[in-house]
């Protein structure tokens, strides 16, 4: 479950975020995740290796990529025009270096600690004035616990707030490495029923539930629940969430409910993957209000959205 921490792949560094912890934040997205949630909006975060993302609507047909590709994946058919044989593609991403239209993009760049610090440090003035800081996300940042620990310790030393977004599906020892340097953990709970959790995420929730029961006693923890219609939005599901989190009310008082969206659909297409939730609709505002009220009945401060 845990990959090498020396030079992780980063697939995005998002500046000026206001939904991933207090104040103005920079979110560092680590590539690689042990789960495969069907509704995931960042499918480019799944694998631990670089991937090619191809957006045909941005292609201008210049043909530069044809010469660049070492595997002959790209060519011209005189009847149908340019073609891309993804089955032959090895994700070497050489073509992305020549594509100036943005049709071919590489997801995942190897970055050293100094590389990451250089980017995050650019906005230090905003962290100081807003109480913001750095948030570690993914994928699953805790697949790289040594890197997260070193970065978190560095920014704590600069009096910058640190936050972690996590799916919980990593060994407890990984959390123990970073807890002393973390101000906030945003912990995802997706499905309470273990069989259903396996079906929709590819992994058991037992480790996840065990981890949060230990974690919240050691660090400020906020629970986040993605609301997925037809998966975890029934009255029974919401009641199970409420009853479980209630066992940790001595440390957890805030729950975020995140409505499902399909904004990641174009990314699945760009990766040549099937999106299994295409027929799922976003929950209505009325339904989200009902869920909020239900969870508030357990005594939580419930926030809709990030």
PDB file of C-alpha atoms in Angstrom:
ATOM      1  CA  UNK A   1       0.000   0.000   0.000  1.00  0.00           C
ATOM      2  CA  UNK A   2       2.889   2.386   0.585  1.00  0.00           C
ATOM      3  CA  UNK A   3       5.096   3.450  -2.316  1.00  0.00           C
ATOM      4  CA  UNK A   4       8.645   4.774  -2.252  1.00  0.00           C
ATOM      5  CA  UNK A   5       8.739   8.177  -0.574  1.00  0.00           C
ATOM      6  CA  UNK A   6      11.991   9.553  -1.976  1.00  0.00           C
ATOM      7  CA  UNK A   7      10.727  11.197  -5.178  1.00  0.00           C
ATOM      8  CA  UNK A   8       6.944  10.849  -5.414  1.00  0.00           C
ATOM      9  CA  UNK A   9       4.996  11.763  -8.510  1.00  0.00           C
ATOM     10  CA  UNK A  10       2.936  14.940  -8.156  1.00  0.00           C
ATOM     11  CA  UNK A  11       0.036  15.389 -10.569  1.00  0.00           C
ATOM     12  CA  UNK A  12      -1.007  18.872  -9.489  1.00  0.00           C
ATOM     13  CA  UNK A  13      -0.140  21.714  -7.134  1.00  0.00           C
ATOM     14  CA  UNK A  14      -3.238  23.848  -6.669  1.00  0.00           C
ATOM     15  CA  UNK A  15      -2.793  27.406  -5.456  1.00  0.00           C
ATOM     16  CA  UNK A  16      -5.262  29.668  -3.623  1.00  0.00           C
ATOM     17  CA  UNK A  17      -7.511  26.845  -2.412  1.00  0.00           C
ATOM     18  CA  UNK A  18     -10.086  27.794   0.222  1.00  0.00           C
ATOM     19  CA  UNK A  19     -11.873  24.426   0.556  1.00  0.00           C
ATOM     20  CA  UNK A  20      -9.096  22.181   1.839  1.00  0.00           C
ATOM     21  CA  UNK A  21      -8.462  23.525   5.309  1.00  0.00           C
ATOM     22  CA  UNK A  22      -8.384  26.977   6.950  1.00  0.00           C
ATOM     23  CA  UNK A  23      -7.293  30.121   5.134  1.00  0.00           C
ATOM     24  CA  UNK A  24      -5.660  30.286   1.712  1.00  0.00           C
ATOM     25  CA  UNK A  25      -3.879  27.037   0.962  1.00  0.00           C
ATOM     26  CA  UNK A  26      -1.654  25.291  -1.520  1.00  0.00           C
ATOM     27  CA  UNK A  27      -2.738  21.708  -2.140  1.00  0.00           C
ATOM     28  CA  UNK A  28      -0.103  19.188  -3.195  1.00  0.00           C
ATOM     29  CA  UNK A  29      -1.663  16.236  -5.031  1.00  0.00           C
ATOM     30  CA  UNK A  30       0.331  13.005  -4.786  1.00  0.00           C
ATOM     31  CA  UNK A  31      -0.168  10.447  -7.563  1.00  0.00           C
ATOM     32  CA  UNK A  32      -1.146   6.945  -6.508  1.00  0.00           C
ATOM     33  CA  UNK A  33      -4.085   5.584  -4.504  1.00  0.00           C
ATOM     34  CA  UNK A  34      -4.840   2.160  -2.971  1.00  0.00           C
ATOM     35  CA  UNK A  35      -8.605   2.497  -3.579  1.00  0.00           C
ATOM     36  CA  UNK A  36     -10.624   2.669  -6.800  1.00  0.00           C
ATOM     37  CA  UNK A  37     -13.788   4.556  -5.881  1.00  0.00           C
ATOM     38  CA  UNK A  38     -16.159   4.414  -8.835  1.00  0.00           C
ATOM     39  CA  UNK A  39     -17.097   8.089  -8.478  1.00  0.00           C
ATOM     40  CA  UNK A  40     -13.521   9.390  -8.170  1.00  0.00           C
ATOM     41  CA  UNK A  41     -13.163  12.777  -9.880  1.00  0.00           C
ATOM     42  CA  UNK A  42      -9.388  12.402 -10.262  1.00  0.00           C
ATOM     43  CA  UNK A  43      -8.769   9.120 -12.112  1.00  0.00           C
ATOM     44  CA  UNK A  44      -5.337  10.397 -13.132  1.00  0.00           C
ATOM     45  CA  UNK A  45      -4.414  10.036  -9.450  1.00  0.00           C
ATOM     46  CA  UNK A  46      -4.901   6.254  -9.309  1.00  0.00           C
ATOM     47  CA  UNK A  47      -1.650   4.855 -10.672  1.00  0.00           C
ATOM     48  CA  UNK A  48       1.784   5.456  -9.183  1.00  0.00           C
ATOM     49  CA  UNK A  49       3.327   5.997 -12.624  1.00  0.00           C
ATOM     50  CA  UNK A  50       3.049   8.785 -15.244  1.00  0.00           C
ATOM     51  CA  UNK A  51       0.073   8.609 -17.608  1.00  0.00           C
ATOM     52  CA  UNK A  52      -0.852  10.168 -20.928  1.00  0.00           C
ATOM     53  CA  UNK A  53      -4.098  12.128 -21.071  1.00  0.00           C
ATOM     54  CA  UNK A  54      -5.389  12.841 -24.579  1.00  0.00           C
ATOM     55  CA  UNK A  55      -8.032  15.486 -25.331  1.00  0.00           C
ATOM     56  CA  UNK A  56      -8.925  15.064 -29.042  1.00  0.00           C
ATOM     57  CA  UNK A  57     -11.030  18.246 -29.123  1.00  0.00           C
ATOM     58  CA  UNK A  58      -7.844  20.242 -28.527  1.00  0.00           C
ATOM     59  CA  UNK A  59      -5.875  18.494 -31.272  1.00  0.00           C
ATOM     60  CA  UNK A  60      -5.068  20.791 -34.231  1.00  0.00           C
ATOM     61  CA  UNK A  61      -3.750  17.998 -36.438  1.00  0.00           C
ATOM     62  CA  UNK A  62      -0.228  19.394 -36.752  1.00  0.00           C
ATOM     63  CA  UNK A  63       1.267  15.888 -36.779  1.00  0.00           C
ATOM     64  CA  UNK A  64       4.276  16.706 -34.602  1.00  0.00           C
ATOM     65  CA  UNK A  65       3.316  13.951 -32.156  1.00  0.00           C
ATOM     66  CA  UNK A  66       3.473  11.329 -34.931  1.00  0.00           C
ATOM     67  CA  UNK A  67       7.212  11.806 -35.289  1.00  0.00           C
ATOM     68  CA  UNK A  68       7.710  12.108 -31.532  1.00  0.00           C
ATOM     69  CA  UNK A  69       5.999   8.833 -30.556  1.00  0.00           C
ATOM     70  CA  UNK A  70       8.615   6.040 -30.292  1.00  0.00           C
ATOM     71  CA  UNK A  71       5.985   3.283 -30.394  1.00  0.00           C
ATOM     72  CA  UNK A  72       4.025   4.184 -33.525  1.00  0.00           C
ATOM     73  CA  UNK A  73       0.817   4.782 -31.571  1.00  0.00           C
ATOM     74  CA  UNK A  74      -0.130   7.876 -33.557  1.00  0.00           C
ATOM     75  CA  UNK A  75      -0.642   8.107 -37.291  1.00  0.00           C
ATOM     76  CA  UNK A  76      -2.810   9.307 -40.147  1.00  0.00           C
ATOM     77  CA  UNK A  77      -5.565   7.362 -41.857  1.00  0.00           C
ATOM     78  CA  UNK A  78      -6.401   8.976 -45.184  1.00  0.00           C
ATOM     79  CA  UNK A  79     -10.098   8.214 -44.665  1.00  0.00           C
ATOM     80  CA  UNK A  80     -10.611   9.036 -40.996  1.00  0.00           C
ATOM     81  CA  UNK A  81      -7.722  11.406 -40.291  1.00  0.00           C
ATOM     82  CA  UNK A  82      -5.354  11.141 -37.334  1.00  0.00           C
ATOM     83  CA  UNK A  83      -5.634   8.119 -35.064  1.00  0.00           C
ATOM     84  CA  UNK A  84      -4.258   7.158 -31.654  1.00  0.00           C
ATOM     85  CA  UNK A  85      -3.822   3.481 -30.734  1.00  0.00           C
ATOM     86  CA  UNK A  86      -3.977   3.584 -26.950  1.00  0.00           C
ATOM     87  CA  UNK A  87      -3.465  -0.180 -26.671  1.00  0.00           C
ATOM     88  CA  UNK A  88       0.074   0.298 -27.975  1.00  0.00           C
ATOM     89  CA  UNK A  89       0.757   3.347 -25.817  1.00  0.00           C
ATOM     90  CA  UNK A  90       3.250   2.779 -22.991  1.00  0.00           C
ATOM     91  CA  UNK A  91       2.588   6.130 -21.269  1.00  0.00           C
ATOM     92  CA  UNK A  92       6.134   7.255 -22.013  1.00  0.00           C
ATOM     93  CA  UNK A  93       4.577  10.714 -22.575  1.00  0.00           C
ATOM     94  CA  UNK A  94       7.262  11.768 -25.075  1.00  0.00           C
ATOM     95  CA  UNK A  95       4.508  13.142 -27.312  1.00  0.00           C
ATOM     96  CA  UNK A  96       3.403  15.575 -24.590  1.00  0.00           C
ATOM     97  CA  UNK A  97       6.746  17.358 -24.809  1.00  0.00           C
ATOM     98  CA  UNK A  98       6.016  18.281 -28.439  1.00  0.00           C
ATOM     99  CA  UNK A  99       2.265  18.991 -28.211  1.00  0.00           C
ATOM    100  CA  UNK A 100       1.801  22.747 -27.907  1.00  0.00           C
ATOM    101  CA  UNK A 101      -2.002  22.706 -28.292  1.00  0.00           C
ATOM    102  CA  UNK A 102      -2.502  20.952 -24.948  1.00  0.00           C
ATOM    103  CA  UNK A 103      -4.206  17.924 -26.507  1.00  0.00           C
ATOM    104  CA  UNK A 104      -1.617  15.565 -25.010  1.00  0.00           C
ATOM    105  CA  UNK A 105      -0.758  16.016 -21.356  1.00  0.00           C
ATOM    106  CA  UNK A 106       1.390  14.114 -18.910  1.00  0.00           C
ATOM    107  CA  UNK A 107      -0.114  13.330 -15.513  1.00  0.00           C
ATOM    108  CA  UNK A 108       2.555  12.854 -12.870  1.00  0.00           C
ATOM    109  CA  UNK A 109       5.887  14.621 -12.529  1.00  0.00           C
ATOM    110  CA  UNK A 110       8.733  13.468 -10.338  1.00  0.00           C
ATOM    111  CA  UNK A 111       9.487  16.170  -7.788  1.00  0.00           C
ATOM    112  CA  UNK A 112      12.076  16.347  -5.046  1.00  0.00           C
ATOM    113  CA  UNK A 113      11.376  17.872  -1.642  1.00  0.00           C
ATOM    114  CA  UNK A 114      13.136  21.031  -2.762  1.00  0.00           C
ATOM    115  CA  UNK A 115      11.018  21.153  -5.940  1.00  0.00           C
ATOM    116  CA  UNK A 116       7.821  20.989  -3.890  1.00  0.00           C
ATOM    117  CA  UNK A 117       9.011  23.519  -1.314  1.00  0.00           C
ATOM    118  CA  UNK A 118       9.954  25.967  -4.045  1.00  0.00           C
ATOM    119  CA  UNK A 119       6.381  25.940  -5.383  1.00  0.00           C
ATOM    120  CA  UNK A 120       4.650  26.053  -2.004  1.00  0.00           C
ATOM    121  CA  UNK A 121       6.920  28.799  -0.651  1.00  0.00           C
ATOM    122  CA  UNK A 122       5.867  31.185  -3.425  1.00  0.00           C
ATOM    123  CA  UNK A 123       2.625  31.942  -1.577  1.00  0.00           C
ATOM    124  CA  UNK A 124       4.022  32.223   1.945  1.00  0.00           C
ATOM    125  CA  UNK A 125       2.654  35.760   2.347  1.00  0.00           C
ATOM    126  CA  UNK A 126      -0.902  34.482   1.794  1.00  0.00           C
ATOM    127  CA  UNK A 127      -0.527  31.775   4.431  1.00  0.00           C
ATOM    128  CA  UNK A 128       0.733  34.319   6.949  1.00  0.00           C
ATOM    129  CA  UNK A 129      -2.134  36.764   6.385  1.00  0.00           C
ATOM    130  CA  UNK A 130      -4.971  34.196   6.164  1.00  0.00           C
ATOM    131  CA  UNK A 131      -3.904  31.476   8.578  1.00  0.00           C
ATOM    132  CA  UNK A 132      -3.577  29.141   5.610  1.00  0.00           C
ATOM    133  CA  UNK A 133      -0.861  26.733   4.622  1.00  0.00           C
ATOM    134  CA  UNK A 134      -0.160  23.453   2.880  1.00  0.00           C
ATOM    135  CA  UNK A 135      -2.594  20.571   2.368  1.00  0.00           C
ATOM    136  CA  UNK A 136      -1.435  17.093   1.368  1.00  0.00           C
ATOM    137  CA  UNK A 137      -3.887  15.333  -0.938  1.00  0.00           C
ATOM    138  CA  UNK A 138      -3.995  12.825  -3.779  1.00  0.00           C
ATOM    139  CA  UNK A 139      -4.502  10.153  -4.788  1.00  0.00           C
ATOM    140  CA  UNK A 140      -3.453   9.213  -1.300  1.00  0.00           C
ATOM    141  CA  UNK A 141      -0.659  11.315   0.159  1.00  0.00           C
ATOM    142  CA  UNK A 142      -0.129   8.805   2.959  1.00  0.00           C
ATOM    143  CA  UNK A 143       1.264   6.331   0.441  1.00  0.00           C
ATOM    144  CA  UNK A 144       4.323   8.592   0.759  1.00  0.00           C
ATOM    145  CA  UNK A 145       4.499   9.071   4.546  1.00  0.00           C
ATOM    146  CA  UNK A 146       8.204   9.949   4.696  1.00  0.00           C
ATOM    147  CA  UNK A 147       7.812  12.754   2.172  1.00  0.00           C
ATOM    148  CA  UNK A 148       4.693  14.080   3.898  1.00  0.00           C
ATOM    149  CA  UNK A 149       6.437  13.967   7.275  1.00  0.00           C
ATOM    150  CA  UNK A 150       9.479  15.877   6.023  1.00  0.00           C
ATOM    151  CA  UNK A 151       7.374  18.542   4.333  1.00  0.00           C
ATOM    152  CA  UNK A 152       4.955  18.879   7.257  1.00  0.00           C
ATOM    153  CA  UNK A 153       7.824  19.212   9.733  1.00  0.00           C
ATOM    154  CA  UNK A 154       9.441  21.855   7.524  1.00  0.00           C
ATOM    155  CA  UNK A 155       6.265  23.970   7.312  1.00  0.00           C
ATOM    156  CA  UNK A 156       5.396  23.555  10.973  1.00  0.00           C
ATOM    157  CA  UNK A 157       8.830  25.020  11.630  1.00  0.00           C
ATOM    158  CA  UNK A 158       7.806  28.023   9.542  1.00  0.00           C
ATOM    159  CA  UNK A 159       4.577  28.350  11.566  1.00  0.00           C
ATOM    160  CA  UNK A 160       2.480  27.428   8.526  1.00  0.00           C
ATOM    161  CA  UNK A 161      -0.622  25.302   9.132  1.00  0.00           C
ATOM    162  CA  UNK A 162      -0.568  21.758   7.788  1.00  0.00           C
ATOM    163  CA  UNK A 163      -3.529  19.630   6.712  1.00  0.00           C
ATOM    164  CA  UNK A 164      -4.039  16.154   5.294  1.00  0.00           C
ATOM    165  CA  UNK A 165      -6.833  14.729   3.151  1.00  0.00           C
ATOM    166  CA  UNK A 166      -6.923  10.944   3.408  1.00  0.00           C
ATOM    167  CA  UNK A 167      -9.004   7.920   2.462  1.00  0.00           C
ATOM    168  CA  UNK A 168      -7.761   6.046   5.530  1.00  0.00           C
ATOM    169  CA  UNK A 169      -6.708   2.921   3.643  1.00  0.00           C
ATOM    170  CA  UNK A 170      -3.034   2.857   4.663  1.00  0.00           C
ATOM    171  CA  UNK A 171      -1.150   1.223   7.558  1.00  0.00           C
ATOM    172  CA  UNK A 172      -1.523   2.931  10.929  1.00  0.00           C
ATOM    173  CA  UNK A 173       2.261   3.263  11.136  1.00  0.00           C
ATOM    174  CA  UNK A 174       2.116   5.748   8.249  1.00  0.00           C
ATOM    175  CA  UNK A 175      -0.162   8.063  10.240  1.00  0.00           C
ATOM    176  CA  UNK A 176       2.046   7.778  13.300  1.00  0.00           C
ATOM    177  CA  UNK A 177       4.894   9.251  11.250  1.00  0.00           C
ATOM    178  CA  UNK A 178       3.011  12.459  10.386  1.00  0.00           C
ATOM    179  CA  UNK A 179       0.639  13.090  13.320  1.00  0.00           C
ATOM    180  CA  UNK A 180       3.123  15.209  15.326  1.00  0.00           C
ATOM    181  CA  UNK A 181       3.388  17.646  12.409  1.00  0.00           C
ATOM    182  CA  UNK A 182      -0.246  17.834  11.308  1.00  0.00           C
ATOM    183  CA  UNK A 183      -2.747  20.494  12.415  1.00  0.00           C
ATOM    184  CA  UNK A 184      -5.803  19.010  10.705  1.00  0.00           C
ATOM    185  CA  UNK A 185      -6.839  15.723   9.115  1.00  0.00           C
ATOM    186  CA  UNK A 186      -9.838  15.567   6.773  1.00  0.00           C
ATOM    187  CA  UNK A 187     -10.814  11.906   6.853  1.00  0.00           C
ATOM    188  CA  UNK A 188     -13.121  10.349   4.256  1.00  0.00           C
ATOM    189  CA  UNK A 189     -15.855   7.904   5.234  1.00  0.00           C
ATOM    190  CA  UNK A 190     -17.480   6.499   2.116  1.00  0.00           C
ATOM    191  CA  UNK A 191     -19.644   3.474   2.983  1.00  0.00           C
ATOM    192  CA  UNK A 192     -20.281   1.823   6.355  1.00  0.00           C
ATOM    193  CA  UNK A 193     -21.253  -1.625   5.033  1.00  0.00           C
ATOM    194  CA  UNK A 194     -18.026  -3.536   4.366  1.00  0.00           C
ATOM    195  CA  UNK A 195     -19.315  -5.630   1.453  1.00  0.00           C
ATOM    196  CA  UNK A 196     -20.702  -2.549  -0.273  1.00  0.00           C
ATOM    197  CA  UNK A 197     -17.489  -0.671   0.452  1.00  0.00           C
ATOM    198  CA  UNK A 198     -15.510  -3.418  -1.294  1.00  0.00           C
ATOM    199  CA  UNK A 199     -17.875  -3.324  -4.251  1.00  0.00           C
ATOM    200  CA  UNK A 200     -17.680   0.417  -4.839  1.00  0.00           C
ATOM    201  CA  UNK A 201     -14.111   1.227  -3.738  1.00  0.00           C
ATOM    202  CA  UNK A 202     -12.171  -1.991  -4.269  1.00  0.00           C
ATOM    203  CA  UNK A 203     -11.138  -2.303  -0.620  1.00  0.00           C
ATOM    204  CA  UNK A 204     -12.472  -3.200   2.815  1.00  0.00           C
ATOM    205  CA  UNK A 205     -13.407  -0.428   5.230  1.00  0.00           C
ATOM    206  CA  UNK A 206     -12.145  -2.274   8.316  1.00  0.00           C
ATOM    207  CA  UNK A 207      -8.676  -0.727   8.253  1.00  0.00           C
ATOM    208  CA  UNK A 208     -10.228   2.677   7.544  1.00  0.00           C
ATOM    209  CA  UNK A 209     -12.570   2.505  10.533  1.00  0.00           C
ATOM    210  CA  UNK A 210      -9.803   1.235  12.799  1.00  0.00           C
ATOM    211  CA  UNK A 211      -7.535   4.081  11.704  1.00  0.00           C
ATOM    212  CA  UNK A 212      -9.993   6.900  12.351  1.00  0.00           C
ATOM    213  CA  UNK A 213     -10.824   5.512  15.804  1.00  0.00           C
ATOM    214  CA  UNK A 214      -7.153   5.912  16.713  1.00  0.00           C
ATOM    215  CA  UNK A 215      -6.419   9.034  14.701  1.00  0.00           C
ATOM    216  CA  UNK A 216      -9.045  11.389  16.118  1.00  0.00           C
ATOM    217  CA  UNK A 217      -7.604  11.019  19.617  1.00  0.00           C
ATOM    218  CA  UNK A 218      -4.235  12.319  18.427  1.00  0.00           C
ATOM    219  CA  UNK A 219      -5.018  15.113  15.960  1.00  0.00           C
ATOM    220  CA  UNK A 220      -7.847  17.517  15.055  1.00  0.00           C
ATOM    221  CA  UNK A 221     -10.045  15.475  12.699  1.00  0.00           C
ATOM    222  CA  UNK A 222     -12.937  16.393  10.416  1.00  0.00           C
ATOM    223  CA  UNK A 223     -15.047  13.671   8.806  1.00  0.00           C
ATOM    224  CA  UNK A 224     -15.957  14.043   5.137  1.00  0.00           C
ATOM    225  CA  UNK A 225     -18.698  11.975   3.527  1.00  0.00           C
ATOM    226  CA  UNK A 226     -19.219  11.998  -0.250  1.00  0.00           C
ATOM    227  CA  UNK A 227     -22.948  11.654  -0.888  1.00  0.00           C
ATOM    228  CA  UNK A 228     -23.372   9.223  -3.792  1.00  0.00           C
ATOM    229  CA  UNK A 229     -26.995   8.595  -4.879  1.00  0.00           C
ATOM    230  CA  UNK A 230     -27.836   4.917  -4.904  1.00  0.00           C
ATOM    231  CA  UNK A 231     -24.683   4.018  -2.998  1.00  0.00           C
ATOM    232  CA  UNK A 232     -24.642   5.656   0.449  1.00  0.00           C
ATOM    233  CA  UNK A 233     -27.518   8.154   0.571  1.00  0.00           C
ATOM    234  CA  UNK A 234     -30.375   6.094   2.021  1.00  0.00           C
ATOM    235  CA  UNK A 235     -31.782   6.881   5.455  1.00  0.00           C
ATOM    236  CA  UNK A 236     -30.152   3.674   6.708  1.00  0.00           C
ATOM    237  CA  UNK A 237     -26.775   4.716   5.292  1.00  0.00           C
ATOM    238  CA  UNK A 238     -26.927   8.184   6.832  1.00  0.00           C
ATOM    239  CA  UNK A 239     -28.023   6.767  10.166  1.00  0.00           C
ATOM    240  CA  UNK A 240     -25.082   4.346  10.138  1.00  0.00           C
ATOM    241  CA  UNK A 241     -22.681   7.211   9.465  1.00  0.00           C
ATOM    242  CA  UNK A 242     -24.189   9.227  12.300  1.00  0.00           C
ATOM    243  CA  UNK A 243     -24.111   6.393  14.808  1.00  0.00           C
ATOM    244  CA  UNK A 244     -20.508   5.484  13.996  1.00  0.00           C
ATOM    245  CA  UNK A 245     -19.135   9.028  14.168  1.00  0.00           C
ATOM    246  CA  UNK A 246     -21.117   9.565  17.389  1.00  0.00           C
ATOM    247  CA  UNK A 247     -18.794   7.085  19.086  1.00  0.00           C
ATOM    248  CA  UNK A 248     -16.026   9.683  18.567  1.00  0.00           C
ATOM    249  CA  UNK A 249     -17.893  12.800  19.709  1.00  0.00           C
ATOM    250  CA  UNK A 250     -15.289  13.397  22.387  1.00  0.00           C
ATOM    251  CA  UNK A 251     -13.004  14.565  19.579  1.00  0.00           C
ATOM    252  CA  UNK A 252     -14.972  14.951  16.344  1.00  0.00           C
ATOM    253  CA  UNK A 253     -17.692  17.592  16.098  1.00  0.00           C
ATOM    254  CA  UNK A 254     -17.634  18.582  12.414  1.00  0.00           C
ATOM    255  CA  UNK A 255     -18.845  16.549   9.441  1.00  0.00           C
ATOM    256  CA  UNK A 256     -18.617  17.704   5.824  1.00  0.00           C
ATOM    257  CA  UNK A 257     -21.065  16.228   3.317  1.00  0.00           C
ATOM    258  CA  UNK A 258     -19.893  16.452  -0.290  1.00  0.00           C
ATOM    259  CA  UNK A 259     -22.501  16.096  -3.063  1.00  0.00           C
ATOM    260  CA  UNK A 260     -21.615  13.777  -5.939  1.00  0.00           C
ATOM    261  CA  UNK A 261     -20.652  15.366  -9.263  1.00  0.00           C
ATOM    262  CA  UNK A 262     -19.404  14.032 -12.585  1.00  0.00           C
ATOM    263  CA  UNK A 263     -16.817  16.723 -13.308  1.00  0.00           C
ATOM    264  CA  UNK A 264     -14.154  14.055 -13.713  1.00  0.00           C
ATOM    265  CA  UNK A 265     -15.860  12.448 -16.721  1.00  0.00           C
ATOM    266  CA  UNK A 266     -13.628  14.190 -19.270  1.00  0.00           C
ATOM    267  CA  UNK A 267     -10.567  12.857 -17.452  1.00  0.00           C
ATOM    268  CA  UNK A 268     -11.776   9.261 -17.797  1.00  0.00           C
ATOM    269  CA  UNK A 269     -12.221   9.864 -21.515  1.00  0.00           C
ATOM    270  CA  UNK A 270      -8.749  11.407 -21.726  1.00  0.00           C
ATOM    271  CA  UNK A 271      -7.279   8.319 -20.064  1.00  0.00           C
ATOM    272  CA  UNK A 272      -9.266   5.941 -22.256  1.00  0.00           C
ATOM    273  CA  UNK A 273     -11.148   4.498 -19.282  1.00  0.00           C
ATOM    274  CA  UNK A 274     -14.801   3.741 -18.725  1.00  0.00           C
ATOM    275  CA  UNK A 275     -16.664   5.869 -16.179  1.00  0.00           C
ATOM    276  CA  UNK A 276     -18.974   3.487 -14.327  1.00  0.00           C
ATOM    277  CA  UNK A 277     -21.130   6.188 -12.682  1.00  0.00           C
ATOM    278  CA  UNK A 278     -22.213   7.998 -15.844  1.00  0.00           C
ATOM    279  CA  UNK A 279     -25.920   7.416 -15.163  1.00  0.00           C
ATOM    280  CA  UNK A 280     -25.703   8.751 -11.606  1.00  0.00           C
ATOM    281  CA  UNK A 281     -27.207  12.196 -11.043  1.00  0.00           C
ATOM    282  CA  UNK A 282     -26.093  14.729  -8.455  1.00  0.00           C
ATOM    283  CA  UNK A 283     -28.232  14.774  -5.289  1.00  0.00           C
ATOM    284  CA  UNK A 284     -30.750  17.603  -5.160  1.00  0.00           C
ATOM    285  CA  UNK A 285     -30.316  20.545  -2.816  1.00  0.00           C
ATOM    286  CA  UNK A 286     -33.404  19.304  -0.976  1.00  0.00           C
ATOM    287  CA  UNK A 287     -31.875  15.868  -0.418  1.00  0.00           C
ATOM    288  CA  UNK A 288     -28.600  17.375   0.786  1.00  0.00           C
ATOM    289  CA  UNK A 289     -30.566  19.534   3.231  1.00  0.00           C
ATOM    290  CA  UNK A 290     -32.357  16.423   4.543  1.00  0.00           C
ATOM    291  CA  UNK A 291     -29.057  14.598   5.036  1.00  0.00           C
ATOM    292  CA  UNK A 292     -27.595  17.637   6.783  1.00  0.00           C
ATOM    293  CA  UNK A 293     -30.545  17.783   9.168  1.00  0.00           C
ATOM    294  CA  UNK A 294     -30.335  14.028   9.828  1.00  0.00           C
ATOM    295  CA  UNK A 295     -26.659  14.236  10.815  1.00  0.00           C
ATOM    296  CA  UNK A 296     -27.213  17.413  12.836  1.00  0.00           C
ATOM    297  CA  UNK A 297     -29.606  15.326  14.891  1.00  0.00           C
ATOM    298  CA  UNK A 298     -26.560  13.479  16.216  1.00  0.00           C
ATOM    299  CA  UNK A 299     -25.164  16.765  17.507  1.00  0.00           C
ATOM    300  CA  UNK A 300     -22.623  17.483  14.761  1.00  0.00           C
ATOM    301  CA  UNK A 301     -21.765  20.732  13.054  1.00  0.00           C
ATOM    302  CA  UNK A 302     -22.567  19.697   9.479  1.00  0.00           C
ATOM    303  CA  UNK A 303     -21.149  21.606   6.513  1.00  0.00           C
ATOM    304  CA  UNK A 304     -22.336  21.025   2.950  1.00  0.00           C
ATOM    305  CA  UNK A 305     -19.385  21.160   0.582  1.00  0.00           C
ATOM    306  CA  UNK A 306     -15.644  21.305   1.298  1.00  0.00           C
TER     307      UNK A 306
END
